[in-house]
Amino acid sequence: MTTPAGRAGRYGPYGGRYVPETLIPALDELTDAYAEARADPSFLAEFDALSADYVGRPTPLYRARRFETAAGVGPVYLKREDLNHTGAHKINNTVGQALLARRMGKPRIIAETGAGQHGVATATACALFDMECVVYMGMEDVERQSLNVYRMELLGAEVRPVKSGTRTLKDATNEALRDWVTNVRDTHYIIGSVVGPHPFPMIVRDFQAVIGREARRQILEVEGRLPRSVVACVGGGSNAMGMFHAFVEDGDVALIGVEASGHGLGSGHSSAPLSEGRPGVLHGSLSYLLQDADGQVAPAHSIAAGLDYPGVGPEHSHLLDSGRATYVSVGDAAAQRAFRELPGLEGIIPALETAHALAWVAEAGRRGEIAPPVAICLSGRGDKDVVHVSRLAGVDAGKGSAP
Amino acid sequence: MPPGRIGARFEKLAREGRRGFIPYVTTGFPSLGDTREMVAGLAELGADVIELGIPFSDPMADGPTIQRSSQEALDNGTTVDDMFEVLRDLRRASDVPVVIFSYLNPVYSRGVDAFIREAVEAGADGILPTDLPLGADSELESRILESPLDLVRLVAPTTTPKRIREIALSSQGFVYYVARTGVTGAREELRSALAQEVSAVRSVSPLPVAVGFGVSTPGHARAVGAAADAAVVGSALVNRLAEGGVAAALALAGDLRRALDEAGR
């Protein structure tokens, strides 16, 4: 397992541990426990066994030929993280961290969630290991993702709606951090993305790095060469970091992260800190951040709740500054079009988050601006988004008929 | 280095055998005018240090009271410039020590050196960044430590003995002991182990030790005064300000001041 270069927990100047003093001993404890776990063959064996038998790994790398024709670029491969148990990549991390929490003797788990995918994946891991689970979710997301709320409750988790601030993922994260500060002695915080104070960005990346390791091996098997473009959507950036990590040393492979530009860059209604933010401190680490001139965090917007976050993982900030990765953006409308197109082409309904990556590849392909072979991380399935998108299209899928 | 205003104030308290009173105020809550009246009134009734808070959009170490006051202050349009303006006004009438209480990002966003320069010019004596624990960013910490502003550091109940010593030795002005694991907020009772924990910090600290988080009533202030050099009161004053306005908040502050004087005797 690699650790960040240079100062502990830093990616270039980014990352760090900007947290209240109360959490420092817990972060030290977590850092040590994780280092021990990674060196313990029995821990790794249990994680690998669960990844295979419970999560369903390895996920397929599927060549999307009809999508290729529509996009005018090929070959294009989809790394099918939507086929994981619970329908997204999130479970790779929650199973790993729940194992770690059990090893540390922490019986209580907390998590934040935006769209509910990480909350469901956390509740699932907690059910599996018989742990108490509390999930913080912004009131606005509770309302737009009611199906996932019920799913978490079925799995035995308590969902606590967060009514402060913008009532979305950012505020759910604040509330989870407040819970952790208060109950740190018996509680582990399973953070859902490559964000937060060190060692979280490293731990989440390491548990997600299986995505890129598999994809790299799989594409070498079928193509006999590496992809020239690897693409993933970026909110906090966990599926992207998981996909990119195995390719970082492959200098000829372009790494392309797709942020959500919402109503458009510059509109004040976007979620693209790498495209239009500047470095700042939120939720314990230094990274690109949407903020006003006074350093107040700006509200984010995206049609995809999982991308609706004003910050981003610190390693992405470093990949941007170093030039190793490129970050582009796609808005709500293009993401919705991609969400509607892929089912008819490939029989796959992608998550709205993932649809941002698909939309960018399709646009870049038509313009001849992306080099094949292309590997896209299909981070999650879109069942959770069907009602939301159908309502926006004027069709109420919840009622079954068009108005 | 000669002691700054904070050090001088604590030396005076020690000579007189009194305990310090450190009230917290959120700038701009419920209005900037109220903040001006609050700090002037607090200085007049004998506050030893005033913690002047910069409202922040994501106050992750704070409970509901400070969260709400911060949100309302931001909704009112309160800025870092406003905080400096309140401070400059206060300085025309009073030399009470002032510590700026802030999350790191508003400071970082302005540029740490620029922030320090403006803060010193406006008359601040110290800064307490909630999310800049010891060792988080040594380069940035050094810039504050080497500036005229005191860098006030926090010790928590979870802090290890080795780290308590390191924090106490690198804090400036005073050491802030967090009375419980958790966020800020008024409480019914203080924890029984508090006196013992505070005494452990005092035994390794060359600086005075102030206790905050949950100190709400004159009874709490007396209990804290028996164990520590000073008491910090935030949420209880903010609550009183929200409910009864400046006069009510200052009345509570007066009661707390008297309670601490009783504890010192």
XYZ file of C-alpha atoms in Angstrom:
668
model
C 0.000 0.000 0.000
C 1.338 3.391 -0.868
C 1.177 6.334 1.455
C 1.146 9.967 0.403
C 4.585 11.263 -0.411
C 6.415 13.765 1.768
C 4.724 15.060 4.905
C 2.289 12.627 6.489
C -1.118 12.818 4.919
C -0.158 15.397 2.303
C -0.620 15.280 -1.452
C 1.622 18.096 -2.556
C 0.406 20.902 -0.288
C -3.094 19.403 0.033
C -4.713 17.170 2.627
C -3.656 17.377 6.265
C -5.624 17.263 9.481
C -7.470 20.503 10.121
C -9.773 19.248 12.859
C -10.657 20.035 16.465
C -8.058 18.777 18.937
C -10.531 16.211 20.328
C -10.231 14.136 17.133
C -6.430 14.022 16.914
C -5.986 10.940 19.142
C -8.704 9.096 17.177
C -6.994 9.921 13.883
C -3.669 8.710 15.303
C -5.345 5.514 16.509
C -6.950 4.991 13.095
C -3.661 5.601 11.288
C -1.897 2.988 13.440
C -4.731 0.454 13.262
C -4.878 0.784 9.500
C -1.116 0.336 9.098
C -1.301 -2.820 11.230
C -4.314 -4.148 9.334
C -2.641 -3.668 5.949
C 0.300 -5.697 7.184
C -1.904 -8.479 8.564
C -2.512 -11.288 6.031
C -5.649 -12.418 7.896
C -7.213 -8.961 7.565
C -6.437 -8.828 3.856
C -7.687 -12.371 3.342
C -10.993 -11.587 5.057
C -11.386 -8.400 3.018
C -10.636 -10.234 -0.231
C -13.039 -13.060 0.621
C -15.863 -10.615 1.388
C -15.084 -8.633 -1.759
C -15.492 -11.821 -3.799
C -18.371 -13.603 -2.052
C -20.396 -10.710 -0.685
C -19.652 -7.652 -2.828
C -19.350 -9.653 -6.057
C -15.841 -8.790 -7.236
C -14.223 -8.713 -9.661
C -16.750 -6.631 -11.552
C -16.749 -7.060 -15.332
C -15.042 -4.765 -17.792
C -17.616 -4.543 -20.545
C -17.044 -3.243 -24.084
C -19.935 -0.922 -24.976
C -20.078 -1.251 -28.796
C -23.345 0.571 -29.409
C -22.233 3.421 -27.165
C -19.018 3.521 -29.252
C -21.013 3.971 -32.435
C -23.099 6.761 -30.923
C -20.059 8.515 -29.461
C -17.849 8.042 -32.510
C -14.961 6.660 -30.496
C -13.880 3.154 -29.625
C -13.072 0.889 -28.098
C -14.874 2.081 -24.952
C -14.962 -0.133 -21.900
C -17.246 0.277 -18.896
C -15.928 -0.842 -15.508
C -19.145 -2.197 -14.060
C -19.144 -1.005 -10.440
C -22.930 -0.812 -10.759
C -22.921 -4.608 -10.498
C -21.529 -4.566 -6.977
C -23.867 -5.497 -4.143
C -25.923 -2.350 -3.298
C -25.378 -1.035 -6.808
C -22.331 1.208 -6.596
C -18.631 1.330 -5.782
C -19.321 2.651 -2.274
C -19.427 -0.798 -0.699
C -15.741 -1.472 -1.466
C -14.910 1.146 1.151
C -17.626 0.441 3.714
C -16.820 -3.271 4.010
C -13.131 -2.415 4.419
C -13.726 0.283 7.030
C -16.283 -1.788 8.950
C -13.688 -4.567 9.216
C -11.227 -1.974 10.461
C -13.723 -0.643 13.035
C -14.363 -4.155 14.328
C -10.615 -4.659 14.639
C -10.367 -1.413 16.647
C -13.182 -2.555 18.940
C -15.536 0.289 17.985
C -19.116 -1.024 18.120
C -20.816 2.092 16.759
C -20.602 3.379 13.189
C -21.609 6.756 11.816
C -21.654 7.976 8.229
C -22.799 10.886 6.094
C -24.628 10.433 2.846
C -25.763 12.569 -0.064
C -27.684 10.482 -2.584
C -27.931 7.706 -0.020
C -25.601 5.267 -1.809
C -22.860 5.523 0.790
C -25.477 5.405 3.551
C -26.955 2.215 2.118
C -23.495 0.686 1.686
C -22.599 1.589 5.286
C -25.886 0.260 6.654
C -25.268 -2.935 4.701
C -21.787 -3.453 6.148
C -23.112 -2.722 9.645
C -25.886 -5.283 9.238
C -23.288 -7.798 8.103
C -21.078 -7.183 11.149
C -23.912 -6.534 13.620
C -22.856 -2.959 14.397
C -24.945 0.018 15.463
C -25.297 2.430 12.513
C -26.330 6.087 12.386
C -26.443 7.854 9.016
C -26.621 11.651 8.697
C -28.426 12.902 5.616
C -29.383 16.429 4.601
C -33.110 17.131 4.847
C -33.216 18.073 1.159
C -31.654 14.724 0.210
C -33.974 12.832 2.570
C -36.818 14.290 0.551
C -35.351 13.649 -2.914
C -34.006 10.155 -2.092
C -36.774 8.691 0.059
C -36.258 5.207 -1.382
C -32.718 5.059 -0.043
C -33.895 6.314 3.358
C -36.273 3.374 3.633
C -33.568 1.039 2.357
C -31.211 2.140 5.142
C -33.938 1.701 7.732
C -34.675 -1.812 6.449
C -31.001 -2.572 6.948
C -31.285 -1.534 10.572
C -29.686 1.915 10.398
C -31.025 5.056 12.001
C -31.240 7.926 9.497
C -30.921 11.365 11.091
C -32.118 14.220 8.847
C -29.875 17.307 9.010
C -31.704 20.617 8.908
C -28.775 23.036 9.267
C -27.040 25.046 6.533
C -27.805 23.987 2.981
C -29.426 20.715 4.213
C -27.310 18.618 1.818
C -24.158 16.467 1.895
C -21.890 19.234 3.214
C -24.068 19.729 6.277
C -24.554 15.996 6.784
C -20.754 15.763 6.926
C -20.599 18.576 9.514
C -23.155 16.752 11.632
C -21.315 13.420 11.347
C -18.106 15.163 12.441
C -19.962 16.681 15.432
C -21.220 13.222 16.392
C -17.706 11.842 16.069
C -16.207 14.615 18.224
C -18.800 13.770 20.870
C -18.695 9.952 20.756
C -15.169 9.394 19.499
C -14.236 6.816 22.126
C -16.644 4.094 20.947
C -17.494 5.302 17.431
C -15.837 4.939 14.046
C -16.721 7.379 11.295
C -16.950 5.650 7.898
C -16.433 8.626 5.659
C -17.801 8.017 2.166
C -15.260 9.628 -0.098
C -11.557 10.457 -0.423
C -12.130 13.576 1.699
C -11.746 14.503 5.362
C -8.663 14.564 7.568
C -5.717 12.187 7.102
C -5.792 9.153 7.061
C -9.296 9.050 5.508
C -8.382 10.118 1.944
C -5.686 7.426 1.894
C -7.837 4.684 3.445
C -10.796 5.288 1.142
C -8.538 5.449 -1.916
C -6.799 2.203 -0.934
C -10.095 0.340 -0.478
C -11.385 1.738 -3.790
C -8.133 1.134 -5.692
C -9.345 -2.384 -6.465
C -11.431 -0.771 -9.244
C -8.428 0.431 -11.233
C -6.295 -2.634 -10.440
C -8.949 -4.914 -11.903
C -9.660 -2.635 -14.869
C -5.965 -2.397 -15.733
C -5.541 -6.174 -15.682
C -8.788 -6.764 -17.590
C -8.062 -4.334 -20.396
C -4.551 -5.744 -20.799
C -6.146 -9.176 -21.177
C -8.597 -8.174 -23.912
C -6.724 -5.368 -25.693
C -3.127 -6.354 -25.036
C -2.446 -2.707 -24.210
C -3.357 -0.044 -21.669
C -6.225 2.379 -22.234
C -5.165 5.804 -23.455
C -7.995 7.522 -21.584
C -9.412 6.673 -18.159
C -12.528 8.627 -17.215
C -14.577 8.926 -14.033
C -17.007 11.398 -12.462
C -15.760 13.442 -9.499
C -17.802 14.668 -6.546
C -15.683 13.970 -3.484
C -13.813 11.778 -5.918
C -13.730 8.243 -4.502
C -14.658 6.274 -7.624
C -12.269 8.441 -9.647
C -9.373 7.968 -7.206
C -10.134 4.244 -7.101
C -10.105 4.082 -10.897
C -7.071 6.382 -11.407
C -4.749 5.022 -8.738
C -3.494 1.964 -10.629
C -2.803 4.102 -13.709
C -1.013 7.059 -12.080
C 2.424 5.642 -12.897
C 1.403 4.882 -16.510
C 2.436 8.210 -17.982
C 0.776 7.600 -21.369
C -2.656 7.044 -19.858
C -4.703 10.252 -19.687
C -6.678 10.513 -16.428
C -9.821 12.577 -16.868
C -12.111 13.553 -14.006
C -15.561 14.906 -14.831
C -17.045 17.393 -12.376
C -20.646 18.574 -12.294
C -21.099 22.087 -13.666
C -24.813 22.090 -12.751
C -26.396 25.084 -14.470
C -22.982 26.014 -15.897
C -19.581 27.193 -14.689
C -19.845 30.730 -13.370
C -23.596 30.408 -12.760
C -23.205 30.061 -8.998
C -25.097 26.760 -9.296
C -22.356 24.186 -9.877
C -20.290 21.592 -8.054
C -16.946 21.952 -9.790
C -14.286 23.116 -7.292
C -11.389 21.842 -9.436
C -12.709 23.841 -12.388
C -13.640 27.072 -10.629
C -12.716 26.904 -6.940
C -9.552 27.836 -5.068
C -7.703 26.084 -2.231
C -9.349 26.182 1.178
C -10.028 24.132 4.287
C -13.257 22.183 4.704
C -13.993 19.013 6.677
C -10.448 18.609 7.875
C -8.366 18.932 4.753
C -6.901 21.515 2.419
C -8.150 21.147 -1.141
C -9.854 23.041 -3.936
C -13.099 24.483 -2.591
C -16.058 26.528 -3.756
C -16.009 29.604 -1.536
C -16.740 33.311 -1.527
C -14.198 36.132 -1.215
C -14.439 35.941 2.598
C -13.665 32.216 2.801
C -17.267 31.177 3.452
C -18.056 27.879 1.765
C -20.370 28.398 -1.203
C -23.413 26.173 -1.673
C -22.941 23.595 -4.425
C -25.516 22.460 -6.946
C -25.816 19.394 -9.118
C -28.739 17.349 -10.329
C -26.746 14.369 -9.008
C -26.925 14.393 -5.211
C -23.694 12.385 -5.036
C -21.786 15.182 -6.789
C -23.510 17.999 -4.905
C -20.505 18.940 -2.734
C -18.391 22.141 -2.670
C -15.120 20.346 -1.889
C -13.095 17.527 -3.396
C -10.528 14.989 -2.223
C -7.050 16.473 -1.688
C -5.295 13.972 -3.946
C -7.354 15.236 -6.886
C -6.161 18.775 -6.136
C -2.602 17.505 -6.315
C -3.246 15.568 -9.549
C -4.666 18.774 -11.028
C -1.749 21.002 -9.984
C 0.852 18.444 -11.055
C -0.838 18.064 -14.431
C -1.121 14.291 -14.038
C -4.907 14.413 -14.338
C -7.243 16.688 -16.275
C -10.569 17.862 -14.900
C -13.472 18.827 -17.110
C -17.128 19.429 -16.355
C -20.598 18.507 -17.566
C -23.875 20.196 -16.638
C -27.276 18.949 -15.461
C -28.847 18.891 -18.935
C -26.092 16.890 -20.658
C -25.982 14.449 -17.744
C -29.728 13.873 -18.034
C -29.378 13.206 -21.777
C -26.653 10.638 -21.114
C -28.798 9.090 -18.383
C -31.580 8.582 -20.939
C -29.316 7.445 -23.790
C -27.316 4.607 -22.273
C -30.311 2.377 -21.340
C -31.466 2.239 -24.961
C -27.952 1.628 -26.283
C -26.584 -0.874 -23.824
C -29.407 -1.960 -21.542
C -27.699 -0.266 -18.615
C -29.275 2.500 -16.512
C -26.380 4.521 -15.075
C -26.458 6.621 -11.915
C -26.868 10.353 -12.603
C -23.387 10.837 -11.166
C -21.892 8.365 -13.649
C -23.923 9.942 -16.462
C -21.635 12.993 -16.194
C -18.637 10.847 -17.218
C -20.592 9.187 -20.041
C -21.801 12.557 -21.331
C -18.278 13.927 -21.462
C -16.926 10.888 -23.353
C -19.781 11.096 -25.860
C -19.183 14.829 -26.468
C -15.398 14.478 -26.626
C -15.773 11.460 -28.922
C -17.936 13.367 -31.369
C -15.370 16.185 -31.394
C -12.504 13.713 -31.812
C -10.932 14.936 -28.567
C -10.476 11.678 -26.714
C -7.925 8.966 -27.432
C -9.055 5.316 -27.442
C -9.100 2.826 -25.907
C -11.259 4.494 -23.278
C -12.092 3.036 -19.875
C -14.964 4.648 -17.970
C -15.774 3.873 -14.366
C -19.486 3.078 -14.349
C -19.638 3.936 -10.668
C -23.260 3.082 -9.941
C -26.615 2.061 -11.285
C -29.388 4.560 -11.813
C -32.441 2.916 -10.281
C -32.289 5.439 -7.446
C -32.580 8.295 -9.969
C -35.429 7.024 -12.120
C -38.228 8.787 -10.219
C -36.282 12.071 -9.998
C -35.352 12.180 -13.705
C -38.794 11.070 -14.867
C -40.379 13.917 -12.904
C -37.974 16.413 -14.465
C -38.973 15.022 -17.868
C -42.642 15.482 -17.035
C -43.289 11.757 -16.626
C -44.072 10.582 -13.129
C -42.506 7.129 -12.883
C -43.832 6.915 -9.346
C -47.400 7.001 -10.733
C -46.755 5.027 -13.891
C -48.298 7.332 -16.481
C -47.450 10.528 -18.301
C -49.480 13.624 -17.427
C 9.477 38.600 24.758
C 7.505 40.823 27.182
C 4.019 39.551 27.882
C 1.328 40.935 25.604
C -1.957 42.283 26.860
C -3.239 38.747 27.535
C -0.177 37.747 29.563
C -0.252 41.027 31.482
C -3.924 40.529 32.306
C -3.354 37.027 33.667
C -0.374 38.270 35.721
C -2.604 40.906 37.239
C -5.297 38.321 38.005
C -2.703 36.085 39.657
C -1.404 38.934 41.816
C -4.951 39.726 42.914
C -5.854 36.068 43.426
C -8.786 36.379 41.024
C -10.137 34.129 38.276
C -10.479 35.286 34.698
C -13.767 35.732 32.841
C -13.620 35.098 29.069
C -16.917 35.694 27.248
C -17.435 34.720 23.599
C -19.403 36.811 21.108
C -20.365 35.867 17.519
C -19.702 38.925 15.373
C -22.891 40.088 13.680
C -25.369 38.207 15.860
C -28.099 39.220 16.092
C -26.751 42.411 14.485
C -23.450 44.261 14.227
C -24.847 47.010 16.429
C -25.601 44.447 19.141
C -22.078 43.044 18.842
C -20.622 46.526 19.381
C -22.810 47.036 22.475
C -21.960 43.567 23.764
C -18.183 43.933 23.566
C -18.278 47.460 25.021
C -20.500 46.250 27.859
C -18.370 43.177 28.509
C -15.221 45.296 28.680
C -16.926 47.639 31.119
C -18.152 44.931 33.479
C -14.680 43.464 33.748
C -14.234 40.735 31.146
C -10.560 39.720 31.196
C -10.357 38.516 27.586
C -13.050 38.779 24.919
C -13.298 36.021 22.336
C -14.569 37.668 19.179
C -15.943 35.030 16.820
C -15.882 35.157 13.028
C -19.057 33.437 11.839
C -18.314 30.505 9.515
C -20.572 28.623 7.107
C -19.477 25.180 8.366
C -18.834 25.336 12.110
C -18.121 21.633 12.674
C -16.910 22.038 16.275
C -19.983 23.955 17.363
C -23.337 22.928 18.744
C -26.741 24.282 17.695
C -26.484 27.649 19.489
C -23.275 28.857 17.848
C -24.334 27.256 14.540
C -27.541 29.281 14.528
C -25.830 32.496 15.577
C -23.193 32.024 12.860
C -25.785 31.318 10.198
C -27.847 34.346 11.190
C -24.758 36.569 11.242
C -23.819 35.397 7.734
C -27.398 35.861 6.539
C -27.079 39.444 7.816
C -24.062 39.848 5.555
C -21.398 39.854 8.289
C -17.831 39.797 6.961
C -14.297 39.539 8.332
C -13.981 43.295 7.687
C -16.962 43.846 10.002
C -15.165 41.936 12.767
C -12.098 44.143 12.348
C -14.336 47.219 12.441
C -15.966 46.103 15.721
C -12.484 45.571 17.131
C -11.222 49.003 16.056
C -14.282 50.630 17.661
C -13.721 48.725 20.896
C -10.069 49.785 20.968
C -11.047 53.474 21.031
C -12.622 52.902 24.443
C -10.923 49.888 26.003
C -7.692 47.938 26.236
C -9.402 44.649 27.155
C -7.471 41.755 25.548
C -9.222 40.304 22.489
C -8.740 36.864 20.960
C -10.166 36.241 17.496
C -12.025 32.939 17.456
C -12.225 31.481 13.957
C -12.251 28.428 11.781
C -9.170 28.378 9.610
C -10.699 29.001 6.200
C -11.685 32.685 6.565
C -8.116 33.308 7.791
C -6.524 31.143 5.091
C -8.674 32.689 2.386
C -7.453 36.183 3.232
C -3.850 35.021 3.327
C -2.504 34.232 6.802
C 0.074 37.035 6.776
C -2.445 39.603 5.575
C -4.933 38.449 8.203
C -2.365 38.713 10.995
C -1.306 42.195 9.877
C -4.890 43.468 9.760
C -5.754 41.807 13.063
C -2.779 43.390 14.822
C -3.556 46.785 13.319
C -7.173 46.499 14.467
C -5.987 45.741 18.001
C -6.309 41.960 18.363
C -4.071 40.205 20.871
C -4.521 36.579 19.941
C -6.134 34.087 17.654
C -7.778 30.765 18.391
C -8.235 28.680 15.243
C -10.572 25.812 16.169
C -9.354 23.517 13.410
C -5.616 24.092 13.558
C -4.422 21.578 16.149
C -0.740 21.310 17.083
C 1.274 19.901 14.189
C -1.508 20.224 11.611
C 0.450 22.745 9.565
C 3.784 23.629 11.155
C 4.632 26.239 8.559
C 1.368 28.103 9.071
C 1.535 27.649 12.849
C 5.053 29.180 12.911
C 3.855 32.238 11.071
C 1.267 32.865 13.791
C 3.618 31.909 16.641
C 6.240 34.368 15.392
C 3.705 37.164 14.902
C 2.580 39.643 17.558
C -0.660 37.636 17.900
C -0.800 34.954 20.587
C -1.714 31.522 19.201
C -4.100 30.117 21.804
C -4.206 26.327 21.665
C -6.807 23.866 22.857
C -6.408 20.723 24.938
C -9.238 18.146 24.882
C -10.189 15.387 27.312
C -8.946 12.881 24.715
C -5.506 14.517 24.376
C -2.702 12.196 25.535
C -0.466 13.321 28.455
C 2.559 13.633 26.151
C 0.627 15.813 23.753
C -0.850 17.932 26.579
C 2.692 18.874 27.522
C 3.619 19.697 23.904
C 0.510 21.829 23.455
C 0.995 23.642 26.753
C 4.604 24.443 25.843
C 3.711 25.815 22.419
C 0.539 27.706 23.272
C 0.648 31.446 23.816
C -1.379 33.669 26.151
C -3.237 30.827 27.813
C -4.233 27.207 27.260
C -7.888 26.504 26.528
C -9.106 23.273 28.105
C -12.175 21.808 26.407
C -14.365 20.642 29.288
C -15.833 17.678 27.441
C -15.599 15.613 24.278
C -18.145 17.173 21.998
C -19.217 20.417 20.445
C -19.846 23.789 22.072
C -23.144 24.344 23.848
C -24.739 25.211 27.179
C -25.144 22.286 29.577
C -26.966 21.487 32.800
C -23.955 19.997 34.535
C -20.199 19.939 34.298
C -18.397 16.604 34.434
C -17.160 15.489 37.832
C -13.678 14.549 36.561
C -13.116 18.087 35.305
C -11.167 19.427 38.310
C -8.734 16.537 38.190
C -8.191 16.884 34.417
C -7.638 20.622 34.684
C -5.122 20.125 37.437
C -3.216 17.671 35.217
C -2.999 20.324 32.503
C -2.000 23.060 34.971
C 0.768 20.890 36.366
C 2.581 20.854 32.996
C 1.557 24.258 31.675
C 3.662 27.363 32.123
C 0.591 29.322 31.010
C -2.743 29.927 32.729
C -5.476 27.419 31.879
C -8.981 28.517 30.876
C -11.894 26.083 30.721
C -14.743 26.271 28.235
C -17.416 24.157 26.462
C -20.580 23.833 28.524
C -19.843 26.503 31.153
C -23.299 28.066 31.400
C -24.276 29.273 34.878
C -22.738 31.173 37.786
C -22.599 27.796 39.588
C -20.504 26.326 36.777
C -18.301 29.420 36.803
C -17.661 28.968 40.532
C -16.803 25.300 39.988
C -14.469 26.103 37.095
C -12.970 28.981 39.059
C -12.061 26.578 41.862
C -10.006 24.468 39.449
C -8.821 26.707 36.611
C -7.422 30.175 36.023
C -10.342 31.330 33.909
C -13.724 30.310 32.517
C -14.863 30.734 28.908
C -18.596 31.229 28.392
C -20.023 31.157 24.863
C -23.304 29.446 24.100
C -25.042 30.497 27.320
C -24.378 34.170 26.519
C -25.392 33.714 22.879
C -28.626 32.035 24.013
C -29.369 34.882 26.421
C -28.603 37.413 23.707
C -31.025 35.657 21.356
C -33.766 35.500 23.985
C -33.452 38.773 25.864
C -31.139 41.052 23.910
C -27.962 42.814 24.962
C -29.206 43.906 28.403
C -30.134 40.359 29.410
C -26.858 38.928 28.083
C -24.831 41.551 29.944
C -26.803 40.824 33.127
C -25.790 37.143 32.868
C -22.217 38.223 32.144
C -22.253 40.342 35.325
C -23.468 37.345 37.360
C -20.711 35.176 35.866
C -18.097 37.833 36.635
C -19.204 37.985 40.283
C -19.329 34.186 40.568
C -15.735 33.942 39.354
C -14.645 36.602 41.832
C -16.240 34.563 44.610
C -14.393 31.473 43.384
C -11.088 33.337 43.538
C -11.455 34.299 47.182
